[in-house]
């Protein structure tokens, strides 16, 4: 598995957990979150960022594939 695939798998697996993931853990894999997209998804109520942790909201869980694509595309 290449590093790009590892980042993609990290996001896919961790966002399926209620607690989501620490942004710094994603960055340690060499990833850079598109914060403009994260901010837009926050405004839409799809994700929450709290204490450096990114997680899907209840609404976001229903649109998880869309969120993942936005973050790793």
PDB file of N, CA and C in Angstrom:
ATOM      1  N   UNK A   1       0.852  -1.185   0.000  1.00  0.00           N
ATOM      2  CA  UNK A   1       0.000   0.000   0.000  1.00  0.00           C
ATOM      3  C   UNK A   1       0.886   1.232   0.000  1.00  0.00           C
ATOM      4  N   UNK A   2       0.666   2.128  -0.957  1.00  0.00           N
ATOM      5  CA  UNK A   2       1.425   3.370  -1.027  1.00  0.00           C
ATOM      6  C   UNK A   2       0.930   4.374   0.002  1.00  0.00           C
ATOM      7  N   UNK A   3       1.680   5.428   0.202  1.00  0.00           N
ATOM      8  CA  UNK A   3       1.332   6.423   1.222  1.00  0.00           C
ATOM      9  C   UNK A   3       0.018   7.123   0.894  1.00  0.00           C
ATOM     10  N   UNK A   4      -0.233   7.393  -0.389  1.00  0.00           N
ATOM     11  CA  UNK A   4      -1.501   8.008  -0.774  1.00  0.00           C
ATOM     12  C   UNK A   4      -2.681   7.113  -0.456  1.00  0.00           C
ATOM     13  N   UNK A   5      -2.514   5.818  -0.732  1.00  0.00           N
ATOM     14  CA  UNK A   5      -3.571   4.863  -0.412  1.00  0.00           C
ATOM     15  C   UNK A   5      -3.750   4.735   1.095  1.00  0.00           C
ATOM     16  N   UNK A   6      -2.645   4.801   1.829  1.00  0.00           N
ATOM     17  CA  UNK A   6      -2.714   4.715   3.291  1.00  0.00           C
ATOM     18  C   UNK A   6      -3.502   5.886   3.860  1.00  0.00           C
ATOM     19  N   UNK A   7      -3.287   7.090   3.319  1.00  0.00           N
ATOM     20  CA  UNK A   7      -4.039   8.265   3.776  1.00  0.00           C
ATOM     21  C   UNK A   7      -5.525   8.093   3.481  1.00  0.00           C
ATOM     22  N   UNK A   8      -5.835   7.605   2.288  1.00  0.00           N
ATOM     23  CA  UNK A   8      -7.223   7.407   1.891  1.00  0.00           C
ATOM     24  C   UNK A   8      -7.906   6.376   2.798  1.00  0.00           C
ATOM     25  N   UNK A   9      -7.222   5.282   3.071  1.00  0.00           N
ATOM     26  CA  UNK A   9      -7.776   4.257   3.953  1.00  0.00           C
ATOM     27  C   UNK A   9      -7.946   4.789   5.367  1.00  0.00           C
ATOM     28  N   UNK A  10      -6.984   5.585   5.815  1.00  0.00           N
ATOM     29  CA  UNK A  10      -7.065   6.183   7.150  1.00  0.00           C
ATOM     30  C   UNK A  10      -8.360   6.987   7.280  1.00  0.00           C
ATOM     31  N   UNK A  11      -8.620   7.860   6.308  1.00  0.00           N
ATOM     32  CA  UNK A  11      -9.822   8.693   6.345  1.00  0.00           C
ATOM     33  C   UNK A  11     -11.074   7.826   6.266  1.00  0.00           C
ATOM     34  N   UNK A  12     -11.095   6.863   5.352  1.00  0.00           N
ATOM     35  CA  UNK A  12     -12.274   6.024   5.177  1.00  0.00           C
ATOM     36  C   UNK A  12     -12.600   5.242   6.448  1.00  0.00           C
ATOM     37  N   UNK A  13     -11.581   4.674   7.062  1.00  0.00           N
ATOM     38  CA  UNK A  13     -11.825   3.851   8.250  1.00  0.00           C
ATOM     39  C   UNK A  13     -12.129   4.685   9.483  1.00  0.00           C
ATOM     40  N   UNK A  14     -11.390   5.757   9.683  1.00  0.00           N
ATOM     41  CA  UNK A  14     -11.552   6.558  10.900  1.00  0.00           C
ATOM     42  C   UNK A  14     -12.849   7.361  10.912  1.00  0.00           C
ATOM     43  N   UNK A  15     -13.294   7.836   9.759  1.00  0.00           N
ATOM     44  CA  UNK A  15     -14.543   8.602   9.747  1.00  0.00           C
ATOM     45  C   UNK A  15     -15.756   7.722  10.005  1.00  0.00           C
ATOM     46  N   UNK A  16     -15.597   6.427   9.860  1.00  0.00           N
ATOM     47  CA  UNK A  16     -16.692   5.515  10.177  1.00  0.00           C
ATOM     48  C   UNK A  16     -16.832   5.304  11.681  1.00  0.00           C
ATOM     49  N   UNK A  17     -15.852   5.774  12.444  1.00  0.00           N
ATOM     50  CA  UNK A  17     -15.908   5.715  13.902  1.00  0.00           C
ATOM     51  C   UNK A  17     -16.559   6.995  14.422  1.00  0.00           C
ATOM     52  N   UNK A  18     -17.326   6.867  15.488  1.00  0.00           N
ATOM     53  CA  UNK A  18     -18.014   8.030  16.048  1.00  0.00           C
ATOM     54  C   UNK A  18     -17.039   9.145  16.428  1.00  0.00           C
ATOM     55  N   UNK A  19     -15.843   8.773  16.907  1.00  0.00           N
ATOM     56  CA  UNK A  19     -14.889   9.798  17.338  1.00  0.00           C
ATOM     57  C   UNK A  19     -14.091  10.408  16.193  1.00  0.00           C
ATOM     58  N   UNK A  20     -14.169   9.828  14.990  1.00  0.00           N
ATOM     59  CA  UNK A  20     -13.443  10.381  13.856  1.00  0.00           C
ATOM     60  C   UNK A  20     -11.947  10.195  14.010  1.00  0.00           C
ATOM     61  N   UNK A  21     -11.162  11.244  13.699  1.00  0.00           N
ATOM     62  CA  UNK A  21      -9.704  11.124  13.796  1.00  0.00           C
ATOM     63  C   UNK A  21      -9.071  12.451  14.157  1.00  0.00           C
ATOM     64  N   UNK A  22      -7.874  12.339  14.743  1.00  0.00           N
ATOM     65  CA  UNK A  22      -7.081  13.522  15.028  1.00  0.00           C
ATOM     66  C   UNK A  22      -6.453  14.018  13.729  1.00  0.00           C
ATOM     67  N   UNK A  23      -6.611  15.281  13.474  1.00  0.00           N
ATOM     68  CA  UNK A  23      -6.054  15.872  12.253  1.00  0.00           C
ATOM     69  C   UNK A  23      -4.541  15.686  12.221  1.00  0.00           C
ATOM     70  N   UNK A  24      -3.876  15.797  13.370  1.00  0.00           N
ATOM     71  CA  UNK A  24      -2.417  15.647  13.400  1.00  0.00           C
ATOM     72  C   UNK A  24      -1.994  14.231  13.001  1.00  0.00           C
ATOM     73  N   UNK A  25      -2.825  13.218  13.288  1.00  0.00           N
ATOM     74  CA  UNK A  25      -2.507  11.857  12.858  1.00  0.00           C
ATOM     75  C   UNK A  25      -2.547  11.751  11.337  1.00  0.00           C
ATOM     76  N   UNK A  26      -3.510  12.413  10.715  1.00  0.00           N
ATOM     77  CA  UNK A  26      -3.601  12.443   9.259  1.00  0.00           C
ATOM     78  C   UNK A  26      -2.386  13.166   8.676  1.00  0.00           C
ATOM     79  N   UNK A  27      -2.006  14.263   9.297  1.00  0.00           N
ATOM     80  CA  UNK A  27      -0.858  15.033   8.827  1.00  0.00           C
ATOM     81  C   UNK A  27       0.440  14.250   8.978  1.00  0.00           C
ATOM     82  N   UNK A  28       0.520  13.383   9.997  1.00  0.00           N
ATOM     83  CA  UNK A  28       1.720  12.555  10.183  1.00  0.00           C
ATOM     84  C   UNK A  28       1.891  11.563   9.031  1.00  0.00           C
ATOM     85  N   UNK A  29       0.797  11.264   8.338  1.00  0.00           N
ATOM     86  CA  UNK A  29       0.860  10.413   7.152  1.00  0.00           C
ATOM     87  C   UNK A  29       1.190  11.221   5.898  1.00  0.00           C
ATOM     88  N   UNK A  30       1.457  12.508   6.081  1.00  0.00           N
ATOM     89  CA  UNK A  30       1.793  13.375   4.956  1.00  0.00           C
ATOM     90  C   UNK A  30       0.583  14.008   4.302  1.00  0.00           C
ATOM     91  N   UNK A  31      -0.587  13.873   4.937  1.00  0.00           N
ATOM     92  CA  UNK A  31      -1.815  14.424   4.375  1.00  0.00           C
ATOM     93  C   UNK A  31      -2.024  15.884   4.756  1.00  0.00           C
ATOM     94  N   UNK A  32      -2.712  16.578   3.899  1.00  0.00           N
ATOM     95  CA  UNK A  32      -3.098  17.961   4.162  1.00  0.00           C
ATOM     96  C   UNK A  32      -4.597  18.043   3.906  1.00  0.00           C
ATOM     97  N   UNK A  33      -5.351  18.341   4.952  1.00  0.00           N
ATOM     98  CA  UNK A  33      -6.798  18.452   4.781  1.00  0.00           C
ATOM     99  C   UNK A  33      -7.143  19.724   4.023  1.00  0.00           C
ATOM    100  N   UNK A  34      -8.069  19.635   3.086  1.00  0.00           N
ATOM    101  CA  UNK A  34      -8.531  20.838   2.384  1.00  0.00           C
ATOM    102  C   UNK A  34      -9.472  21.616   3.312  1.00  0.00           C
ATOM    103  N   UNK A  35      -8.902  22.516   4.095  1.00  0.00           N
ATOM    104  CA  UNK A  35      -9.678  23.183   5.142  1.00  0.00           C
ATOM    105  C   UNK A  35     -10.835  24.003   4.589  1.00  0.00           C
ATOM    106  N   UNK A  36     -10.724  24.491   3.354  1.00  0.00           N
ATOM    107  CA  UNK A  36     -11.860  25.187   2.765  1.00  0.00           C
ATOM    108  C   UNK A  36     -13.050  24.231   2.636  1.00  0.00           C
ATOM    109  N   UNK A  37     -12.783  23.003   2.238  1.00  0.00           N
ATOM    110  CA  UNK A  37     -13.852  22.008   2.126  1.00  0.00           C
ATOM    111  C   UNK A  37     -14.353  21.588   3.507  1.00  0.00           C
ATOM    112  N   UNK A  38     -13.433  21.438   4.455  1.00  0.00           N
ATOM    113  CA  UNK A  38     -13.824  21.088   5.826  1.00  0.00           C
ATOM    114  C   UNK A  38     -14.735  22.174   6.397  1.00  0.00           C
ATOM    115  N   UNK A  39     -14.356  23.435   6.215  1.00  0.00           N
ATOM    116  CA  UNK A  39     -15.166  24.545   6.719  1.00  0.00           C
ATOM    117  C   UNK A  39     -16.551  24.569   6.084  1.00  0.00           C
ATOM    118  N   UNK A  40     -16.611  24.309   4.784  1.00  0.00           N
ATOM    119  CA  UNK A  40     -17.901  24.275   4.091  1.00  0.00           C
ATOM    120  C   UNK A  40     -18.768  23.132   4.612  1.00  0.00           C
ATOM    121  N   UNK A  41     -18.155  21.966   4.833  1.00  0.00           N
ATOM    122  CA  UNK A  41     -18.916  20.831   5.364  1.00  0.00           C
ATOM    123  C   UNK A  41     -19.363  21.080   6.802  1.00  0.00           C
ATOM    124  N   UNK A  42     -18.576  21.852   7.554  1.00  0.00           N
ATOM    125  CA  UNK A  42     -18.998  22.245   8.911  1.00  0.00           C
ATOM    126  C   UNK A  42     -20.246  23.120   8.825  1.00  0.00           C
ATOM    127  N   UNK A  43     -20.243  24.083   7.926  1.00  0.00           N
ATOM    128  CA  UNK A  43     -21.395  24.970   7.753  1.00  0.00           C
ATOM    129  C   UNK A  43     -22.636  24.191   7.354  1.00  0.00           C
ATOM    130  N   UNK A  44     -22.443  23.104   6.595  1.00  0.00           N
ATOM    131  CA  UNK A  44     -23.561  22.264   6.158  1.00  0.00           C
ATOM    132  C   UNK A  44     -23.992  21.278   7.238  1.00  0.00           C
ATOM    133  N   UNK A  45     -23.244  21.233   8.343  1.00  0.00           N
ATOM    134  CA  UNK A  45     -23.579  20.327   9.435  1.00  0.00           C
ATOM    135  C   UNK A  45     -23.165  18.885   9.193  1.00  0.00           C
ATOM    136  N   UNK A  46     -22.183  18.666   8.312  1.00  0.00           N
ATOM    137  CA  UNK A  46     -21.760  17.309   7.976  1.00  0.00           C
ATOM    138  C   UNK A  46     -20.599  16.809   8.818  1.00  0.00           C
ATOM    139  N   UNK A  47     -19.729  17.725   9.230  1.00  0.00           N
ATOM    140  CA  UNK A  47     -18.582  17.356  10.057  1.00  0.00           C
ATOM    141  C   UNK A  47     -18.446  18.357  11.200  1.00  0.00           C
ATOM    142  N   UNK A  48     -17.720  17.908  12.215  1.00  0.00           N
ATOM    143  CA  UNK A  48     -17.392  18.787  13.337  1.00  0.00           C
ATOM    144  C   UNK A  48     -15.896  18.678  13.589  1.00  0.00           C
ATOM    145  N   UNK A  49     -15.282  19.788  13.956  1.00  0.00           N
ATOM    146  CA  UNK A  49     -13.879  19.804  14.341  1.00  0.00           C
ATOM    147  C   UNK A  49     -13.833  20.327  15.768  1.00  0.00           C
ATOM    148  N   UNK A  50     -13.348  19.472  16.665  1.00  0.00           N
ATOM    149  CA  UNK A  50     -13.274  19.824  18.083  1.00  0.00           C
ATOM    150  C   UNK A  50     -11.963  19.319  18.648  1.00  0.00           C
ATOM    151  N   UNK A  51     -11.206  20.207  19.274  1.00  0.00           N
ATOM    152  CA  UNK A  51      -9.932  19.841  19.902  1.00  0.00           C
ATOM    153  C   UNK A  51      -9.000  19.099  18.943  1.00  0.00           C
ATOM    154  N   UNK A  52      -8.941  19.546  17.692  1.00  0.00           N
ATOM    155  CA  UNK A  52      -8.058  18.939  16.713  1.00  0.00           C
ATOM    156  C   UNK A  52      -8.555  17.617  16.155  1.00  0.00           C
ATOM    157  N   UNK A  53      -9.791  17.294  16.445  1.00  0.00           N
ATOM    158  CA  UNK A  53     -10.387  16.032  16.007  1.00  0.00           C
ATOM    159  C   UNK A  53     -11.463  16.323  14.963  1.00  0.00           C
ATOM    160  N   UNK A  54     -11.450  15.587  13.866  1.00  0.00           N
ATOM    161  CA  UNK A  54     -12.452  15.718  12.812  1.00  0.00           C
ATOM    162  C   UNK A  54     -13.356  14.496  12.859  1.00  0.00           C
ATOM    163  N   UNK A  55     -14.651  14.726  12.916  1.00  0.00           N
ATOM    164  CA  UNK A  55     -15.600  13.619  12.946  1.00  0.00           C
ATOM    165  C   UNK A  55     -16.826  13.977  12.121  1.00  0.00           C
ATOM    166  N   UNK A  56     -17.503  12.935  11.656  1.00  0.00           N
ATOM    167  CA  UNK A  56     -18.761  13.135  10.950  1.00  0.00           C
ATOM    168  C   UNK A  56     -19.866  13.350  11.984  1.00  0.00           C
ATOM    169  N   UNK A  57     -20.796  14.230  11.677  1.00  0.00           N
ATOM    170  CA  UNK A  57     -21.960  14.435  12.532  1.00  0.00           C
ATOM    171  C   UNK A  57     -22.985  13.345  12.233  1.00  0.00           C
ATOM    172  N   UNK A  58     -24.095  13.359  12.957  1.00  0.00           N
ATOM    173  CA  UNK A  58     -25.158  12.393  12.673  1.00  0.00           C
ATOM    174  C   UNK A  58     -25.617  12.523  11.226  1.00  0.00           C
ATOM    175  N   UNK A  59     -25.791  13.752  10.761  1.00  0.00           N
ATOM    176  CA  UNK A  59     -26.166  13.975   9.360  1.00  0.00           C
ATOM    177  C   UNK A  59     -25.056  13.508   8.422  1.00  0.00           C
ATOM    178  N   UNK A  60     -23.823  13.776   8.792  1.00  0.00           N
ATOM    179  CA  UNK A  60     -22.680  13.407   7.974  1.00  0.00           C
ATOM    180  C   UNK A  60     -22.541  11.907   7.776  1.00  0.00           C
ATOM    181  N   UNK A  61     -22.935  11.123   8.784  1.00  0.00           N
ATOM    182  CA  UNK A  61     -22.848   9.667   8.643  1.00  0.00           C
ATOM    183  C   UNK A  61     -23.677   9.175   7.469  1.00  0.00           C
ATOM    184  N   UNK A  62     -24.755   9.872   7.165  1.00  0.00           N
ATOM    185  CA  UNK A  62     -25.611   9.483   6.046  1.00  0.00           C
ATOM    186  C   UNK A  62     -24.978   9.831   4.697  1.00  0.00           C
ATOM    187  N   UNK A  63     -24.003  10.731   4.720  1.00  0.00           N
ATOM    188  CA  UNK A  63     -23.340  11.179   3.490  1.00  0.00           C
ATOM    189  C   UNK A  63     -21.837  10.934   3.554  1.00  0.00           C
ATOM    190  N   UNK A  64     -21.451   9.871   4.243  1.00  0.00           N
ATOM    191  CA  UNK A  64     -20.047   9.616   4.521  1.00  0.00           C
ATOM    192  C   UNK A  64     -19.204   9.457   3.262  1.00  0.00           C
ATOM    193  N   UNK A  65     -19.721   8.790   2.254  1.00  0.00           N
ATOM    194  CA  UNK A  65     -18.938   8.625   1.019  1.00  0.00           C
ATOM    195  C   UNK A  65     -18.615   9.962   0.388  1.00  0.00           C
ATOM    196  N   UNK A  66     -19.567  10.883   0.397  1.00  0.00           N
ATOM    197  CA  UNK A  66     -19.329  12.224  -0.150  1.00  0.00           C
ATOM    198  C   UNK A  66     -18.242  12.944   0.637  1.00  0.00           C
ATOM    199  N   UNK A  67     -18.308  12.848   1.961  1.00  0.00           N
ATOM    200  CA  UNK A  67     -17.325  13.505   2.822  1.00  0.00           C
ATOM    201  C   UNK A  67     -15.928  12.952   2.550  1.00  0.00           C
ATOM    202  N   UNK A  68     -15.832  11.638   2.478  1.00  0.00           N
ATOM    203  CA  UNK A  68     -14.537  11.011   2.232  1.00  0.00           C
ATOM    204  C   UNK A  68     -13.958  11.464   0.905  1.00  0.00           C
ATOM    205  N   UNK A  69     -14.771  11.485  -0.133  1.00  0.00           N
ATOM    206  CA  UNK A  69     -14.295  11.936  -1.443  1.00  0.00           C
ATOM    207  C   UNK A  69     -13.804  13.379  -1.401  1.00  0.00           C
ATOM    208  N   UNK A  70     -14.507  14.221  -0.680  1.00  0.00           N
ATOM    209  CA  UNK A  70     -14.104  15.627  -0.564  1.00  0.00           C
ATOM    210  C   UNK A  70     -12.743  15.755   0.127  1.00  0.00           C
ATOM    211  N   UNK A  71     -12.498  14.905   1.113  1.00  0.00           N
ATOM    212  CA  UNK A  71     -11.276  15.019   1.900  1.00  0.00           C
ATOM    213  C   UNK A  71     -10.057  14.410   1.221  1.00  0.00           C
ATOM    214  N   UNK A  72     -10.243  13.380   0.422  1.00  0.00           N
ATOM    215  CA  UNK A  72      -9.086  12.703  -0.167  1.00  0.00           C
ATOM    216  C   UNK A  72      -8.912  12.961  -1.651  1.00  0.00           C
ATOM    217  N   UNK A  73      -9.833  13.684  -2.257  1.00  0.00           N
ATOM    218  CA  UNK A  73      -9.764  13.940  -3.693  1.00  0.00           C
ATOM    219  C   UNK A  73      -8.705  14.967  -4.029  1.00  0.00           C
TER     220      UNK A  73
END
